[in-house]
Coordinates of C-alpha atoms in Angstrom, one line a residue:
M15 CA 15.4 13.7 21.0
L16 CA 15.8 9.9 20.9
Q17 CA 19.0 8.4 22.4
D18 CA 20.4 4.8 22.4
V19 CA 17.6 3.3 20.5
Q20 CA 18.2 -0.4 19.7
R21 CA 14.8 -2.1 19.9
I22 CA 11.9 -0.6 18.0
I23 CA 8.3 -1.8 17.5
I24 CA 5.8 -0.4 15.1
L25 CA 2.0 -0.9 15.3
R26 CA 0.6 -1.0 11.7
A27 CA -1.9 -3.9 11.6
L28 CA -3.5 -3.1 8.3
K29 CA -3.7 -4.2 4.6
L30 CA -1.2 -4.2 1.7
G31 CA -1.8 -0.7 0.5
D32 CA -1.5 0.7 4.0
L33 CA 1.9 -1.0 4.5
L34 CA 3.3 0.0 1.1
C35 CA 2.4 3.6 1.9
T36 CA 4.5 3.3 5.1
V37 CA 7.6 2.0 3.4
P38 CA 9.2 5.5 3.1
A39 CA 8.8 5.9 6.9
F40 CA 10.3 2.4 7.4
R41 CA 13.2 3.5 5.2
A42 CA 13.7 6.7 7.2
L43 CA 13.6 4.8 10.4
R44 CA 16.2 2.3 9.2
L45 CA 18.5 5.0 8.0
A46 CA 18.3 6.7 11.3
F47 CA 18.9 3.5 13.3
P48 CA 20.9 1.2 11.1
T49 CA 21.7 -1.4 13.7
A50 CA 18.4 -1.4 15.6
H51 CA 16.1 -4.5 15.7
I52 CA 12.8 -3.3 14.2
T53 CA 9.6 -5.3 14.8
L54 CA 6.3 -4.8 13.0
A55 CA 3.1 -5.6 14.9
G56 CA 0.9 -6.5 12.0
L57 CA -1.8 -8.7 10.6
P58 CA -1.0 -12.4 9.9
W59 CA -0.7 -11.8 6.1
A60 CA 2.2 -9.4 6.8
T61 CA 4.6 -12.3 7.1
A62 CA 4.9 -12.0 3.3
F63 CA 5.5 -8.3 3.6
Q64 CA 8.3 -8.7 6.2
E65 CA 10.0 -11.3 4.1
R66 CA 10.0 -8.9 1.2
F67 CA 11.4 -6.0 3.3
P68 CA 13.8 -7.7 5.7
H69 CA 16.2 -4.7 5.2
Y70 CA 13.7 -2.5 7.0
I71 CA 11.7 -4.9 9.2
D72 CA 13.6 -7.6 11.1
E73 CA 10.6 -9.4 12.7
L74 CA 6.8 -9.6 12.5
V75 CA 4.7 -10.2 15.6
T76 CA 1.0 -10.9 14.9
F77 CA -1.4 -8.4 16.3
P78 CA -4.5 -10.5 17.4
G79 CA -7.1 -7.8 16.9
Y80 CA -9.0 -5.6 19.4
P81 CA -12.6 -4.5 19.8
G82 CA -13.4 -1.5 17.6
L83 CA -10.6 -2.3 15.0
P84 CA -12.3 -3.7 11.9
E85 CA -9.4 -5.5 10.2
Q86 CA -9.8 -8.8 12.0
E87 CA -11.9 -10.5 14.7
P88 CA -10.4 -9.9 18.2
D89 CA -9.1 -12.9 20.1
A90 CA -9.1 -12.0 23.8
A91 CA -6.8 -14.8 25.0
A92 CA -4.3 -14.2 22.2
F93 CA -4.4 -10.5 22.9
D94 CA -3.5 -11.0 26.6
A95 CA -0.5 -13.2 25.5
F96 CA 0.5 -10.7 22.9
M97 CA 0.5 -7.8 25.4
Q98 CA 2.5 -9.8 27.9
G99 CA 5.1 -10.5 25.2
R100 CA 5.3 -6.8 24.2
Q101 CA 5.7 -5.7 27.8
Q102 CA 8.5 -8.1 28.4
A103 CA 10.4 -7.3 25.2
G104 CA 12.2 -4.2 26.5
Y105 CA 11.6 -1.9 23.6
D106 CA 13.4 1.4 23.4
L107 CA 10.9 3.0 20.9
A108 CA 7.2 2.1 20.2
L109 CA 5.6 3.8 17.2
Q110 CA 1.8 4.0 16.8
L111 CA 1.2 4.2 13.0
Q112 CA -2.3 2.6 13.1
G113 CA -4.3 5.8 12.9
N114 CA -5.3 8.8 14.9
G115 CA -4.9 6.8 18.2
T116 CA -8.4 6.9 19.4
I117 CA -8.4 3.2 20.3
V118 CA -4.8 2.1 20.0
N119 CA -2.8 4.7 21.9
D120 CA -3.6 3.1 25.2
I121 CA -2.5 -0.3 23.9
V122 CA 0.9 1.0 22.7
K123 CA 1.5 2.9 25.9
Q124 CA 1.2 -0.4 27.8
W125 CA 4.2 -1.8 26.0
N126 CA 6.3 0.3 28.4
A127 CA 8.9 1.4 25.8
R128 CA 11.4 4.0 26.9
Y129 CA 9.9 6.2 24.2
T130 CA 6.4 6.0 22.8
A131 CA 5.4 8.2 19.8
G132 CA 2.3 8.5 17.7
F133 CA -0.8 10.5 16.8
V134 CA -3.7 11.9 18.7
P135 CA -7.0 13.1 17.3
A136 CA -7.5 16.8 16.5
G137 CA -8.4 18.7 19.6
E138 CA -6.8 16.3 22.0
T139 CA -3.7 17.3 24.0
P140 CA -0.7 15.1 23.2
P141 CA 0.3 13.1 26.3
T142 CA 4.0 13.7 25.7
P143 CA 6.0 15.8 23.2
L144 CA 6.6 12.7 21.1
F145 CA 2.9 12.6 20.1
T146 CA 1.4 15.0 17.5
T147 CA -2.0 15.8 16.1
Y148 CA -3.1 13.5 13.4
P149 CA -2.8 15.5 10.1
E150 CA -6.0 14.7 8.3
D151 CA -5.0 16.8 5.2
L152 CA -1.7 15.0 4.5
H153 CA -1.2 12.1 2.0
E154 CA -0.8 8.8 3.8
I155 CA 2.9 8.6 2.8
R156 CA 3.7 12.1 4.1
R157 CA 1.6 11.6 7.2
H158 CA 4.1 9.1 8.7
L159 CA 7.1 10.9 7.5
H160 CA 5.6 13.9 9.3
L161 CA 5.5 12.0 12.6
L162 CA 9.1 10.8 12.2
E163 CA 10.3 14.4 11.6
H164 CA 8.3 15.5 14.6
I165 CA 10.4 13.1 16.8
G166 CA 13.7 14.1 15.2
I167 CA 14.1 11.5 12.4
P168 CA 14.9 13.1 9.0
A169 CA 12.4 12.2 6.2
T170 CA 13.6 10.4 3.1
Q171 CA 12.1 10.4 -0.4
T172 CA 8.4 9.6 -0.7
M173 CA 9.0 7.0 -3.4
L174 CA 7.5 3.5 -2.8
E175 CA 9.3 0.2 -3.2
F176 CA 8.3 -3.3 -4.0
P177 CA 11.4 -5.5 -4.4
L178 CA 11.0 -8.2 -7.0
T179 CA 12.8 -11.5 -6.7
S180 CA 14.1 -14.2 -9.1
A181 CA 11.2 -16.4 -7.8
D182 CA 8.7 -13.7 -8.8
R183 CA 10.2 -13.5 -12.3
R184 CA 10.1 -17.3 -12.7
A185 CA 6.5 -17.4 -11.6
F186 CA 5.7 -14.7 -14.1
E187 CA 7.5 -16.5 -16.9
A188 CA 5.6 -19.7 -16.1
L189 CA 2.3 -17.9 -17.0
A190 CA 3.5 -18.0 -20.6
L191 CA 1.4 -15.0 -21.6
P192 CA 0.6 -14.6 -25.3
A193 CA 1.8 -11.0 -25.1
G194 CA 5.2 -9.4 -24.8
D195 CA 6.2 -6.9 -22.2
Y196 CA 4.3 -3.6 -22.3
E197 CA 1.9 -5.1 -24.9
Y198 CA -1.0 -5.8 -22.4
V199 CA -3.0 -3.8 -19.9
C200 CA -4.0 -5.2 -16.5
I201 CA -7.6 -4.6 -15.3
H202 CA -8.0 -5.2 -11.5
P203 CA -11.6 -4.8 -10.4
G204 CA -11.2 -5.9 -6.8
A205 CA -10.7 -4.0 -3.5
S206 CA -10.9 -5.3 0.1
V207 CA -13.8 -3.0 0.9
P208 CA -16.9 -3.4 -1.5
E209 CA -17.7 0.3 -1.3
R210 CA -14.3 1.1 -2.9
R211 CA -15.1 -1.0 -6.0
W212 CA -16.0 0.6 -9.3
P213 CA -18.9 -1.4 -10.8
T214 CA -17.7 -4.4 -12.9
A215 CA -19.8 -3.3 -15.9
Y216 CA -17.6 -0.1 -16.0
F217 CA -14.4 -2.1 -15.8
A218 CA -15.7 -4.2 -18.7
A219 CA -16.4 -1.1 -20.7
M220 CA -12.9 0.2 -20.0
A221 CA -11.4 -3.2 -21.0
D222 CA -13.4 -3.3 -24.2
Y223 CA -12.3 0.2 -25.1
L224 CA -8.6 -0.7 -24.6
A225 CA -9.0 -4.0 -26.5
S226 CA -10.6 -2.0 -29.4
E227 CA -7.5 0.1 -29.4
G228 CA -5.4 -3.0 -29.9
W229 CA -4.3 -3.8 -26.4
K230 CA -4.4 -7.3 -25.0
V231 CA -6.4 -7.3 -21.7
I232 CA -5.5 -9.3 -18.6
L233 CA -7.9 -9.5 -15.6
T234 CA -6.2 -9.8 -12.2
G235 CA -7.3 -10.5 -8.7
T236 CA -7.0 -12.7 -5.7
A237 CA -8.7 -16.1 -5.4
Q238 CA -11.5 -14.3 -3.4
E239 CA -12.0 -11.9 -6.4
K240 CA -12.6 -14.6 -9.1
A241 CA -16.3 -13.8 -9.1
L242 CA -15.5 -10.1 -9.8
T243 CA -13.2 -10.9 -12.8
A244 CA -15.7 -13.4 -14.1
E245 CA -18.4 -10.7 -14.0
V246 CA -16.1 -8.3 -15.9
K247 CA -15.3 -11.0 -18.5
G248 CA -19.0 -11.8 -18.9
Y249 CA -19.8 -8.2 -19.7
M250 CA -17.0 -7.9 -22.3
R251 CA -17.3 -8.1 -26.1
F252 CA -13.6 -8.7 -26.6
P253 CA -11.5 -11.6 -25.3
A254 CA -9.5 -11.3 -22.1
I255 CA -7.2 -13.5 -20.0
D256 CA -8.5 -14.0 -16.5
L257 CA -5.6 -14.7 -14.0
A258 CA -7.6 -14.1 -10.8
G259 CA -6.4 -16.5 -8.1
G260 CA -3.6 -17.7 -10.4
T261 CA -0.7 -15.6 -9.1
S262 CA 1.2 -15.0 -5.9
L263 CA 1.6 -11.5 -4.6
G264 CA 5.1 -11.3 -6.1
C265 CA 4.0 -12.8 -9.4
M266 CA 1.2 -10.2 -9.5
A267 CA 3.7 -7.4 -8.9
Q268 CA 5.9 -8.7 -11.8
L269 CA 2.9 -8.9 -14.0
I270 CA 2.1 -5.3 -13.2
R271 CA 5.7 -4.2 -13.7
N272 CA 5.7 -5.7 -17.2
C273 CA 2.3 -4.4 -18.3
R274 CA 1.7 -1.2 -20.3
A275 CA -0.7 0.1 -17.7
L276 CA -2.9 -0.8 -14.9
V277 CA -6.6 0.1 -14.4
C278 CA -7.8 -0.4 -10.9
N279 CA -9.6 0.8 -7.8
C280 CA -7.8 2.8 -5.2
T281 CA -6.4 -0.3 -3.4
G282 CA -3.2 -2.3 -2.8
V283 CA -2.3 -2.9 -6.5
S284 CA -2.4 0.8 -7.2
H285 CA 0.5 1.2 -4.7
I286 CA 2.3 -1.7 -6.4
A287 CA 2.0 0.2 -9.7
A288 CA 3.4 3.2 -7.9
A289 CA 6.3 1.2 -6.6
T290 CA 7.1 -0.5 -9.9
A291 CA 6.8 2.7 -12.0
T292 CA 3.9 1.3 -13.9
P293 CA 1.5 3.8 -15.5
S294 CA -2.0 3.5 -13.9
L295 CA -5.5 4.8 -14.0
V296 CA -6.9 4.7 -10.5
I297 CA -10.6 5.0 -9.8
S298 CA -11.3 6.5 -6.3
M299 CA -14.7 5.6 -4.9
D300 CA -14.3 6.9 -1.4
G301 CA -13.6 10.6 -2.1
E302 CA -10.1 10.5 -0.5
P303 CA -7.7 10.7 -3.5
H304 CA -5.8 13.4 -1.5
R305 CA -4.9 10.7 0.9
W306 CA -4.3 7.6 -1.3
A307 CA -3.6 8.7 -4.9
P308 CA -0.2 7.8 -6.3
L309 CA 2.1 10.9 -6.0
R310 CA 3.8 10.9 -9.4
H311 CA 1.0 12.4 -11.4
H312 CA 2.8 12.1 -14.7
L313 CA 2.7 8.3 -14.3
H314 CA -0.6 7.9 -12.5
C315 CA -4.0 9.4 -13.1
T316 CA -6.5 9.2 -10.3
I317 CA -10.2 9.8 -11.0
D318 CA -12.5 10.8 -8.1
W319 CA -15.6 9.0 -9.3
T320 CA -17.7 10.7 -6.5
R321 CA -17.1 14.0 -8.3
Q322 CA -16.6 13.1 -12.0
P323 CA -18.7 10.0 -12.8
A324 CA -18.2 10.1 -16.6
M325 CA -16.9 7.3 -18.8
E326 CA -15.9 9.6 -21.6
R327 CA -13.5 11.4 -19.2
I328 CA -12.1 8.0 -18.1
Y329 CA -11.4 7.1 -21.8
H330 CA -9.8 10.4 -22.4
Q331 CA -7.6 10.3 -19.3
C332 CA -6.5 6.8 -20.2
D333 CA -5.6 7.9 -23.8
E334 CA -3.5 10.8 -22.4
L335 CA -1.8 8.5 -19.9
L336 CA -0.8 6.0 -22.5
A337 CA 0.4 8.7 -24.8
R338 CA 2.7 10.5 -22.4
T339 CA 4.2 7.4 -20.7
S340 CA 5.5 5.5 -23.7
H341 CA 8.9 4.9 -22.1
R342 CA 9.1 2.9 -18.8
E343 CA 10.9 4.7 -16.0
P344 CA 13.3 2.8 -13.8
V345 CA 12.1 1.4 -10.4
F346 CA 13.2 3.5 -7.4
K347 CA 16.1 2.2 -5.4
P348 CA 17.3 3.8 -2.2
A349 CA 20.5 5.8 -2.6
A350 CA 21.9 4.2 0.5
T351 CA 21.8 0.5 1.0
P352 CA 20.2 -0.3 4.4
C353 CA 22.0 -2.6 6.7

């Protein structure tokens, strides 16, 4: 269906978890077009993502926002310059992976790529055969693989990746934690959207339960989430180490890789746990575990709090998870090394 594709651009101007869930699609795209120059149109923070995944993404161009898209405030002047640059780039393939296309399809079409593919809302007629109806019932990982298969690109494994570097390991070692590998549990109470956060008092109760069972507890978060971890620690009866704001993204991932388990909201770190094969207990507050829950159920337990708001169930699920995941699985690595 696609011929002589050498320049590709992908629109995915979203947060960490959104991009991590798209890594299998990036991997499939690279395997299909090993010599292509692949550009990601993403949020400013995604520079760190592109630098970690240069084998899939060659370049990041910063998407300047647009009215109706909530991720950042739109900048009209920057948007005009951005659009002009995309139109002049001469892309062979433009992929709309931002959502169902309600707002962004018109933007991507204006990039004038030889091929443009993406999603349309249910009930809307696809403008070309390269568009397909947005599959609401699919997991976020499978959703984008579905689109690639629709345009003739074979799907790869659904496994996530988060490459760790020697710098990440050195930063982790510099923390000088008073606990060895797999002797501590990470508690991450933050999420980018407040409505997706389990109450801090519940996280504190979970942390105290784990501490009472002999586990050392480490609270994690970004600098903006220090107030949340302080609340959790304030509620707790047992001691905990609060590292909020004290780790880089890579150091955080190494911290999660080396912990016994992660307890968190359904947010970016839950996908880091999936990528690093770290057992996790994930609390879903938005009623969409079918879309975002980690796929390897033997490693990850997702609780839909909107349907099962019971702490005793949380404790029981955590006990079961720790009991059946006593041996750490290897981190997934692609069978074929991308160019």
